[in-house]
C-alpha positions as a printed NumPy array, in Angstrom:
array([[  2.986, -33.258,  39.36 ],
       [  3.698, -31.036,  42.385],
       [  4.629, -27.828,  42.302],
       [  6.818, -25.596,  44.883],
       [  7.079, -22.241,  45.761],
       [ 10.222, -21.256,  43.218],
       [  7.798, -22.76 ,  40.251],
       [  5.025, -20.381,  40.981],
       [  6.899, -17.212,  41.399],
       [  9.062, -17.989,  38.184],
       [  5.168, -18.706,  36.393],
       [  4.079, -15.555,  37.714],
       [  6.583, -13.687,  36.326],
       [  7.103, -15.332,  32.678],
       [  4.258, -13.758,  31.348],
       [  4.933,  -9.977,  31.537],
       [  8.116, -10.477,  29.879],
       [  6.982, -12.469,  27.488],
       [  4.634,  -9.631,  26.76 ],
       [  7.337,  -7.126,  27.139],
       [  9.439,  -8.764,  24.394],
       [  5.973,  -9.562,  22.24 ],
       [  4.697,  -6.08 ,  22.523],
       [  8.439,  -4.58 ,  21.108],
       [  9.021,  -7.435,  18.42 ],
       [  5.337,  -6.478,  16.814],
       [  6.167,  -2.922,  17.267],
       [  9.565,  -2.572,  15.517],
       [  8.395,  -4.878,  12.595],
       [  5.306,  -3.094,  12.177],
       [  7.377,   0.003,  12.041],
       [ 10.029,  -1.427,   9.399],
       [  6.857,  -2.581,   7.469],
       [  5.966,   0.831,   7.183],
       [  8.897,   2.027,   5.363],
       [  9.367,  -0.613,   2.906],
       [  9.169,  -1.019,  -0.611],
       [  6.293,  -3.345,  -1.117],
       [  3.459,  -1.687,  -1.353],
       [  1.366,  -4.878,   0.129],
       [  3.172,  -5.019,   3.329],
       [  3.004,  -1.345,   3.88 ],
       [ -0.973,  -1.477,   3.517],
       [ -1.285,  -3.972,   6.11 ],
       [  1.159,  -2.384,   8.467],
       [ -0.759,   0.414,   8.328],
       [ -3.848,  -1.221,   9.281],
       [ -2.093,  -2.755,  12.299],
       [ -1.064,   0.524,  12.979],
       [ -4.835,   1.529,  12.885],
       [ -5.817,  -0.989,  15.444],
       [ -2.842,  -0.63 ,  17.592],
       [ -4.93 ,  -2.041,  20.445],
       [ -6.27 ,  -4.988,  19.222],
       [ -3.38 ,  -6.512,  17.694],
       [ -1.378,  -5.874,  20.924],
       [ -4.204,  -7.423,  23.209],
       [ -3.775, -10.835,  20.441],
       [ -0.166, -11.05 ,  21.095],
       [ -0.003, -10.767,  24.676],
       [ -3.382, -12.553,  26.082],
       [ -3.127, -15.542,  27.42 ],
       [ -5.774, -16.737,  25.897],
       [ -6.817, -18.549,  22.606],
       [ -9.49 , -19.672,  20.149],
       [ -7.695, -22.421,  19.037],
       [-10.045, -24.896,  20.562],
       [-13.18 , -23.126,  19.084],
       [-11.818, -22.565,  15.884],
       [-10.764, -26.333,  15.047],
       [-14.322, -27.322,  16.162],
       [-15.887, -25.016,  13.389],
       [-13.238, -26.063,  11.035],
       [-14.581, -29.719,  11.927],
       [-18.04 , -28.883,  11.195],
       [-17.615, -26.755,   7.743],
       [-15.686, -30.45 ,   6.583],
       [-19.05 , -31.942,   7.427],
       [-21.279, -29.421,   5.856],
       [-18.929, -29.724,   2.569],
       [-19.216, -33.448,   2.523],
       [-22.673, -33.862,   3.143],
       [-23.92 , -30.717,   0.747],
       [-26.692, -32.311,  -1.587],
       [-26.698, -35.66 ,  -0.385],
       [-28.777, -35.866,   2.713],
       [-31.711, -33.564,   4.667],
       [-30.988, -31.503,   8.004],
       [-31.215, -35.018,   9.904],
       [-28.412, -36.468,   9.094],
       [-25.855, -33.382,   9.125],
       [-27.771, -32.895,  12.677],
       [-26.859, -36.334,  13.64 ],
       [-23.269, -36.24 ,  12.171],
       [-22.441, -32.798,  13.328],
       [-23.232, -34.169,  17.172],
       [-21.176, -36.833,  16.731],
       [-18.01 , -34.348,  16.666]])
């Protein structure tokens, strides 16, 4: 794939709008959370509200755990299967072969 000039400016700036619009979508439905009627919903809006920082850094990195989470997923399907049937060998063995 090649890229030009045009490509990399309109990469460059994608991202800071993207976090732009992000940032204000989280922020006006965490605020409408806060006033409504369930009580569940306006618990957990709170507690975004608490950690303001943190859930704005999730929504706008670029990065993700994605990768790292399926590969533990992997492994706890492993441990399941192979609880009380083999030693630490084997779930060794099959766990490298992921």
């Amino acid at each position: 794939m090649t890229s030009c000039s045009r490509h990399s400016v309109v990469r460059g700036s994608v991202p800071s709008s993207a976090a732009s619009n992000a940032r204000s979508a989280v922020s006006n439905r965490a605020t409408a959370a806060q006033s409504d009627t369930l009580p569940a919903l306006r618990t957990f809006a709170i507690g975004l509200d608490k950690d303001w920082d943190a859930v704005l850094g999730a929504v706008t990195s670029p990065w993700s755990s994605g990768i790292v989470e399926g590969t533990v997923t992997k492994i706890k399907l492993v441990k399941r299967q192979m609880y009380g049937r083999a030693g630490l060998p084997l779930l060794r063995k099959r766990v490298l072969l992921l």
